[in-house]
mmCIF file of C-alpha atoms in Angstrom:
data_model
loop_
_atom_site.group_PDB
_atom_site.id
_atom_site.type_symbol
_atom_site.label_atom_id
_atom_site.label_comp_id
_atom_site.label_asym_id
_atom_site.label_seq_id
_atom_site.Cartn_x
_atom_site.Cartn_y
_atom_site.Cartn_z
ATOM 1 C CA UNK A 1 23.766 -79.100 -40.043
ATOM 2 C CA UNK A 2 26.115 -80.419 -37.185
ATOM 3 C CA UNK A 3 29.438 -80.573 -38.350
ATOM 4 C CA UNK A 4 31.085 -83.655 -36.519
ATOM 5 C CA UNK A 5 35.205 -84.012 -36.464
ATOM 6 C CA UNK A 6 37.472 -86.499 -35.041
ATOM 7 C CA UNK A 7 40.729 -87.072 -34.052
ATOM 8 C CA UNK A 8 43.958 -88.311 -36.002
ATOM 9 C CA UNK A 9 44.833 -91.899 -37.191
ATOM 10 C CA UNK A 10 46.325 -94.380 -34.284
ATOM 11 C CA UNK A 11 49.045 -97.126 -34.785
ATOM 12 C CA UNK A 12 48.340 -99.122 -31.227
ATOM 13 C CA UNK A 13 50.516 -102.519 -29.832
ATOM 14 C CA UNK A 14 48.091 -105.360 -28.809
ATOM 15 C CA UNK A 15 47.083 -105.415 -25.410
ATOM 16 C CA UNK A 16 47.234 -100.991 -25.150
ATOM 17 C CA UNK A 17 44.293 -98.950 -25.385
ATOM 18 C CA UNK A 18 43.151 -96.655 -27.772
ATOM 19 C CA UNK A 19 41.337 -93.288 -26.970
ATOM 20 C CA UNK A 20 39.368 -91.246 -30.513
ATOM 21 C CA UNK A 21 37.920 -88.434 -29.541
ATOM 22 C CA UNK A 22 34.915 -85.987 -31.448
ATOM 23 C CA UNK A 23 33.231 -82.981 -31.114
ATOM 24 C CA UNK A 24 30.173 -81.947 -32.894
ATOM 25 C CA UNK A 25 29.250 -78.360 -33.443
ATOM 26 C CA UNK A 26 27.264 -75.971 -35.576
ATOM 27 C CA UNK A 27 23.755 -77.975 -34.370
ATOM 28 C CA UNK A 28 21.829 -79.494 -31.775
ATOM 29 C CA UNK A 29 21.949 -83.182 -30.995
ATOM 30 C CA UNK A 30 20.408 -85.354 -28.529
ATOM 31 C CA UNK A 31 23.053 -88.278 -28.363
ATOM 32 C CA UNK A 32 26.640 -89.597 -29.967
ATOM 33 C CA UNK A 33 26.964 -93.217 -31.436
ATOM 34 C CA UNK A 34 30.230 -94.528 -31.692
ATOM 35 C CA UNK A 35 29.770 -97.080 -34.931
ATOM 36 C CA UNK A 36 33.184 -99.037 -36.488
ATOM 37 C CA UNK A 37 33.925 -100.715 -40.297
ATOM 38 C CA UNK A 38 36.811 -103.337 -40.081
ATOM 39 C CA UNK A 39 38.705 -103.220 -43.769
ATOM 40 C CA UNK A 40 36.606 -104.520 -46.042
ATOM 41 C CA UNK A 41 33.274 -105.081 -43.682
ATOM 42 C CA UNK A 42 30.050 -103.163 -42.946
ATOM 43 C CA UNK A 43 29.338 -100.913 -40.260
ATOM 44 C CA UNK A 44 28.994 -102.177 -36.621
ATOM 45 C CA UNK A 45 27.285 -100.217 -33.871
ATOM 46 C CA UNK A 46 29.567 -99.967 -30.404
ATOM 47 C CA UNK A 47 27.323 -97.860 -28.206
ATOM 48 C CA UNK A 48 26.324 -94.617 -27.430
ATOM 49 C CA UNK A 49 26.172 -91.627 -24.683
ATOM 50 C CA UNK A 50 22.839 -89.306 -24.333
ATOM 51 C CA UNK A 51 24.944 -86.494 -22.092
ATOM 52 C CA UNK A 52 22.191 -84.575 -21.364
ATOM 53 C CA UNK A 53 21.044 -87.704 -19.170
ATOM 54 C CA UNK A 54 24.042 -89.294 -18.525
ATOM 55 C CA UNK A 55 22.711 -92.757 -20.102
ATOM 56 C CA UNK A 56 25.258 -94.651 -21.822
ATOM 57 C CA UNK A 57 24.364 -97.544 -23.789
ATOM 58 C CA UNK A 58 26.679 -100.522 -25.422
ATOM 59 C CA UNK A 59 26.740 -103.581 -27.495
ATOM 60 C CA UNK A 60 26.841 -106.450 -26.104
ATOM 61 C CA UNK A 61 29.745 -106.937 -27.969
ATOM 62 C CA UNK A 62 31.910 -103.991 -26.238
ATOM 63 C CA UNK A 63 30.389 -104.430 -22.750
ATOM 64 C CA UNK A 64 33.742 -105.025 -21.634
ATOM 65 C CA UNK A 65 36.170 -103.072 -23.555
ATOM 66 C CA UNK A 66 33.715 -99.746 -24.327
ATOM 67 C CA UNK A 67 33.638 -96.701 -22.588
ATOM 68 C CA UNK A 68 32.018 -93.845 -23.897
ATOM 69 C CA UNK A 69 32.588 -90.203 -22.040
ATOM 70 C CA UNK A 70 31.506 -86.637 -22.479
ATOM 71 C CA UNK A 71 34.456 -84.429 -22.347
ATOM 72 C CA UNK A 72 34.145 -81.238 -19.707
ATOM 73 C CA UNK A 73 34.283 -78.677 -22.973
ATOM 74 C CA UNK A 74 30.551 -78.755 -24.740
ATOM 75 C CA UNK A 75 30.249 -81.436 -27.696
ATOM 76 C CA UNK A 76 33.385 -83.287 -27.272
ATOM 77 C CA UNK A 77 33.137 -87.186 -26.704
ATOM 78 C CA UNK A 78 35.415 -89.759 -26.418
ATOM 79 C CA UNK A 79 35.215 -93.576 -27.039
ATOM 80 C CA UNK A 80 37.987 -95.607 -25.386
ATOM 81 C CA UNK A 81 39.010 -99.299 -26.074
ATOM 82 C CA UNK A 82 41.101 -101.106 -23.987
ATOM 83 C CA UNK A 83 42.708 -104.830 -24.556
ATOM 84 C CA UNK A 84 43.475 -103.693 -28.514
ATOM 85 C CA UNK A 85 43.620 -106.754 -30.892
ATOM 86 C CA UNK A 86 44.408 -106.724 -34.347
ATOM 87 C CA UNK A 87 41.077 -107.572 -35.367
ATOM 88 C CA UNK A 88 40.054 -103.726 -33.534
ATOM 89 C CA UNK A 89 42.150 -102.874 -36.641
ATOM 90 C CA UNK A 90 39.505 -100.317 -38.083
ATOM 91 C CA UNK A 91 37.974 -96.970 -39.116
ATOM 92 C CA UNK A 92 35.827 -95.382 -35.787
ATOM 93 C CA UNK A 93 33.353 -93.542 -36.761
ATOM 94 C CA UNK A 94 31.240 -91.014 -34.343
ATOM 95 C CA UNK A 95 27.995 -89.684 -35.375
ATOM 96 C CA UNK A 96 25.166 -87.510 -34.016
ATOM 97 C CA UNK A 97 21.595 -88.312 -33.329
ATOM 98 C CA UNK A 98 18.259 -86.715 -32.712
ATOM 99 C CA UNK A 99 15.806 -87.734 -30.176
ATOM 100 C CA UNK A 100 14.655 -90.156 -31.669
ATOM 101 C CA UNK A 101 18.014 -92.487 -31.785
ATOM 102 C CA UNK A 102 18.141 -91.595 -35.443
ATOM 103 C CA UNK A 103 22.028 -91.209 -36.249
ATOM 104 C CA UNK A 104 22.085 -87.989 -38.822
ATOM 105 C CA UNK A 105 25.801 -86.253 -38.632
ATOM 106 C CA UNK A 106 28.677 -88.625 -39.470
ATOM 107 C CA UNK A 107 32.335 -87.990 -38.715
ATOM 108 C CA UNK A 108 35.007 -88.477 -41.141
ATOM 109 C CA UNK A 109 36.615 -91.304 -39.399
ATOM 110 C CA UNK A 110 39.233 -92.371 -37.587
ATOM 111 C CA UNK A 111 41.798 -95.483 -38.345
ATOM 112 C CA UNK A 112 43.217 -96.983 -35.403
ATOM 113 C CA UNK A 113 45.466 -99.874 -36.273
ATOM 114 C CA UNK A 114 46.381 -102.590 -33.952
ATOM 115 C CA UNK A 115 49.725 -104.111 -35.126
ATOM 116 C CA UNK A 116 52.518 -105.716 -33.269
ATOM 117 C CA UNK B 1 18.112 -111.577 -32.355
ATOM 118 C CA UNK B 2 17.216 -108.869 -34.243
ATOM 119 C CA UNK B 3 18.856 -108.751 -38.191
ATOM 120 C CA UNK B 4 18.730 -106.929 -41.140
ATOM 121 C CA UNK B 5 19.104 -108.429 -44.513
ATOM 122 C CA UNK B 6 20.229 -106.629 -47.807
ATOM 123 C CA UNK B 7 20.976 -108.095 -51.139
ATOM 124 C CA UNK B 8 25.213 -108.334 -51.301
ATOM 125 C CA UNK B 9 25.039 -106.222 -54.951
ATOM 126 C CA UNK B 10 22.520 -104.137 -57.626
ATOM 127 C CA UNK B 11 23.422 -102.877 -60.854
ATOM 128 C CA UNK B 12 21.319 -100.551 -62.725
ATOM 129 C CA UNK B 13 21.947 -98.233 -65.877
ATOM 130 C CA UNK B 14 21.940 -93.845 -65.322
ATOM 131 C CA UNK B 15 18.898 -92.968 -65.679
ATOM 132 C CA UNK B 16 16.913 -95.261 -64.707
ATOM 133 C CA UNK B 17 15.575 -96.241 -60.967
ATOM 134 C CA UNK B 18 16.706 -98.568 -58.484
ATOM 135 C CA UNK B 19 14.824 -99.920 -55.340
ATOM 136 C CA UNK B 20 17.489 -101.661 -52.475
ATOM 137 C CA UNK B 21 15.405 -103.813 -49.842
ATOM 138 C CA UNK B 22 16.062 -104.301 -46.476
ATOM 139 C CA UNK B 23 14.259 -107.262 -44.700
ATOM 140 C CA UNK B 24 14.042 -107.306 -41.238
ATOM 141 C CA UNK B 25 13.867 -110.744 -39.031
ATOM 142 C CA UNK B 26 14.176 -111.486 -35.158
ATOM 143 C CA UNK B 27 11.457 -108.312 -35.062
ATOM 144 C CA UNK B 28 8.653 -105.893 -36.441
ATOM 145 C CA UNK B 29 10.182 -103.557 -39.104
ATOM 146 C CA UNK B 30 7.364 -101.331 -38.203
ATOM 147 C CA UNK B 31 8.455 -100.967 -34.482
ATOM 148 C CA UNK B 32 11.272 -98.617 -35.207
ATOM 149 C CA UNK B 33 12.083 -96.132 -37.344
ATOM 150 C CA UNK B 34 14.485 -97.117 -40.491
ATOM 151 C CA UNK B 35 17.887 -95.000 -41.817
ATOM 152 C CA UNK B 36 19.752 -95.735 -45.088
ATOM 153 C CA UNK B 37 23.002 -94.120 -45.483
ATOM 154 C CA UNK B 38 25.111 -93.978 -48.580
ATOM 155 C CA UNK B 39 29.304 -94.712 -48.605
ATOM 156 C CA UNK B 40 31.339 -93.866 -50.919
ATOM 157 C CA UNK B 41 34.741 -95.869 -51.436
ATOM 158 C CA UNK B 42 36.791 -94.542 -49.115
ATOM 159 C CA UNK B 43 34.729 -92.378 -47.497
ATOM 160 C CA UNK B 44 32.280 -91.501 -44.432
ATOM 161 C CA UNK B 45 28.933 -92.805 -44.412
ATOM 162 C CA UNK B 46 26.419 -90.146 -44.714
ATOM 163 C CA UNK B 47 21.773 -90.531 -43.964
ATOM 164 C CA UNK B 48 20.284 -90.272 -47.331
ATOM 165 C CA UNK B 49 16.657 -91.354 -45.689
ATOM 166 C CA UNK B 50 15.976 -91.217 -41.767
ATOM 167 C CA UNK B 51 12.508 -92.407 -39.938
ATOM 168 C CA UNK B 52 11.619 -94.244 -42.874
ATOM 169 C CA UNK B 53 10.942 -91.390 -45.299
ATOM 170 C CA UNK B 54 12.247 -88.382 -44.538
ATOM 171 C CA UNK B 55 15.437 -86.491 -46.420
ATOM 172 C CA UNK B 56 17.932 -84.568 -44.537
ATOM 173 C CA UNK B 57 18.584 -81.035 -45.985
ATOM 174 C CA UNK B 58 20.894 -81.440 -48.965
ATOM 175 C CA UNK B 59 19.942 -85.361 -50.129
ATOM 176 C CA UNK B 60 17.540 -84.702 -53.541
ATOM 177 C CA UNK B 61 14.174 -85.468 -53.844
ATOM 178 C CA UNK B 62 15.069 -88.794 -55.787
ATOM 179 C CA UNK B 63 15.814 -90.700 -53.084
ATOM 180 C CA UNK B 64 12.713 -92.009 -51.165
ATOM 181 C CA UNK B 65 12.232 -94.496 -48.125
ATOM 182 C CA UNK B 66 9.318 -96.644 -47.521
ATOM 183 C CA UNK B 67 8.150 -99.804 -45.294
ATOM 184 C CA UNK B 68 6.257 -102.473 -46.167
ATOM 185 C CA UNK B 69 4.911 -104.144 -43.076
ATOM 186 C CA UNK B 70 3.629 -107.248 -44.788
ATOM 187 C CA UNK B 71 6.892 -108.079 -46.172
ATOM 188 C CA UNK B 72 8.427 -106.808 -43.119
ATOM 189 C CA UNK B 73 10.949 -104.647 -45.299
ATOM 190 C CA UNK B 74 11.927 -101.577 -45.847
ATOM 191 C CA UNK B 75 13.017 -99.883 -49.536
ATOM 192 C CA UNK B 76 14.967 -97.554 -50.414
ATOM 193 C CA UNK B 77 14.172 -96.169 -54.069
ATOM 194 C CA UNK B 78 16.650 -94.002 -56.258
ATOM 195 C CA UNK B 79 15.190 -92.493 -59.487
ATOM 196 C CA UNK B 80 17.195 -90.747 -62.387
ATOM 197 C CA UNK B 81 20.379 -92.989 -61.275
ATOM 198 C CA UNK B 82 23.479 -90.749 -61.733
ATOM 199 C CA UNK B 83 27.344 -92.355 -61.248
ATOM 200 C CA UNK B 84 27.805 -90.286 -58.188
ATOM 201 C CA UNK B 85 25.403 -92.727 -56.353
ATOM 202 C CA UNK B 86 27.696 -95.799 -56.644
ATOM 203 C CA UNK B 87 28.824 -97.080 -53.559
ATOM 204 C CA UNK B 88 27.151 -98.971 -50.446
ATOM 205 C CA UNK B 89 24.148 -98.447 -49.052
ATOM 206 C CA UNK B 90 23.560 -99.612 -45.109
ATOM 207 C CA UNK B 91 19.521 -99.752 -43.548
ATOM 208 C CA UNK B 92 19.294 -99.580 -39.754
ATOM 209 C CA UNK B 93 16.881 -100.136 -37.328
ATOM 210 C CA UNK B 94 16.620 -100.621 -34.108
ATOM 211 C CA UNK B 95 16.048 -103.656 -31.418
ATOM 212 C CA UNK B 96 13.393 -103.342 -28.634
ATOM 213 C CA UNK B 97 16.159 -101.525 -26.330
ATOM 214 C CA UNK B 98 17.587 -98.825 -28.956
ATOM 215 C CA UNK B 99 20.363 -101.132 -29.792
ATOM 216 C CA UNK B 100 21.023 -100.271 -33.333
ATOM 217 C CA UNK B 101 21.483 -102.853 -35.793
ATOM 218 C CA UNK B 102 23.217 -102.359 -39.371
ATOM 219 C CA UNK B 103 22.325 -103.998 -42.733
ATOM 220 C CA UNK B 104 25.340 -105.599 -44.064
ATOM 221 C CA UNK B 105 24.758 -103.608 -47.028
ATOM 222 C CA UNK B 106 24.556 -103.209 -50.771
ATOM 223 C CA UNK B 107 27.188 -102.562 -53.411
ATOM 224 C CA UNK B 108 25.282 -100.185 -55.789
ATOM 225 C CA UNK B 109 27.147 -100.211 -59.422
ATOM 226 C CA UNK B 110 25.734 -97.759 -61.563
ATOM 227 C CA UNK B 111 26.816 -98.756 -65.412
#
């Protein structure tokens, strides 16, 4: 089974940007999705990257603020969220997808806190 | 717009069988695969059912998934309930563009 490990917690000021990283290892996958969860709320999909084809899909809500990229080392991926506001305080998850876009393996989550 | 609706909460006794529902609107449930995720408090989600009715390795056979086209819904059935099964369960599917949509989640209490 693929292991997914994410970077550590971040505290950011409003208006700044944050980068969360994710490394997937130990198996095969086709894509990487990013999902966030605000405190006490449900899961919200942000977007995905399919690295072999260089394809990216973003949820409409995040079209203008999220960038998803692949790193130079294999199986490392990044999610950049810009113009942070307090409502962006959440747990951010990275997860692997198979060829059917099915999410299978989840990272442990990265807490991003936006506070002045 | 495509949406998935789940009951907010459910409770059942240990050893019993429970069925969680997930009703689609704005699209047909049969058009795309449905997944189910389990999340314990403070933890990351884990996939318990994928592609409608498939179980990842390590997920016990007590978990099963199904699709009902007549009610445009998906179901997750858990038999032989254990206290460890408590937590939030989210269904998930896609719109025609393969954007991911989650249901609001059902909190399962085993008592």
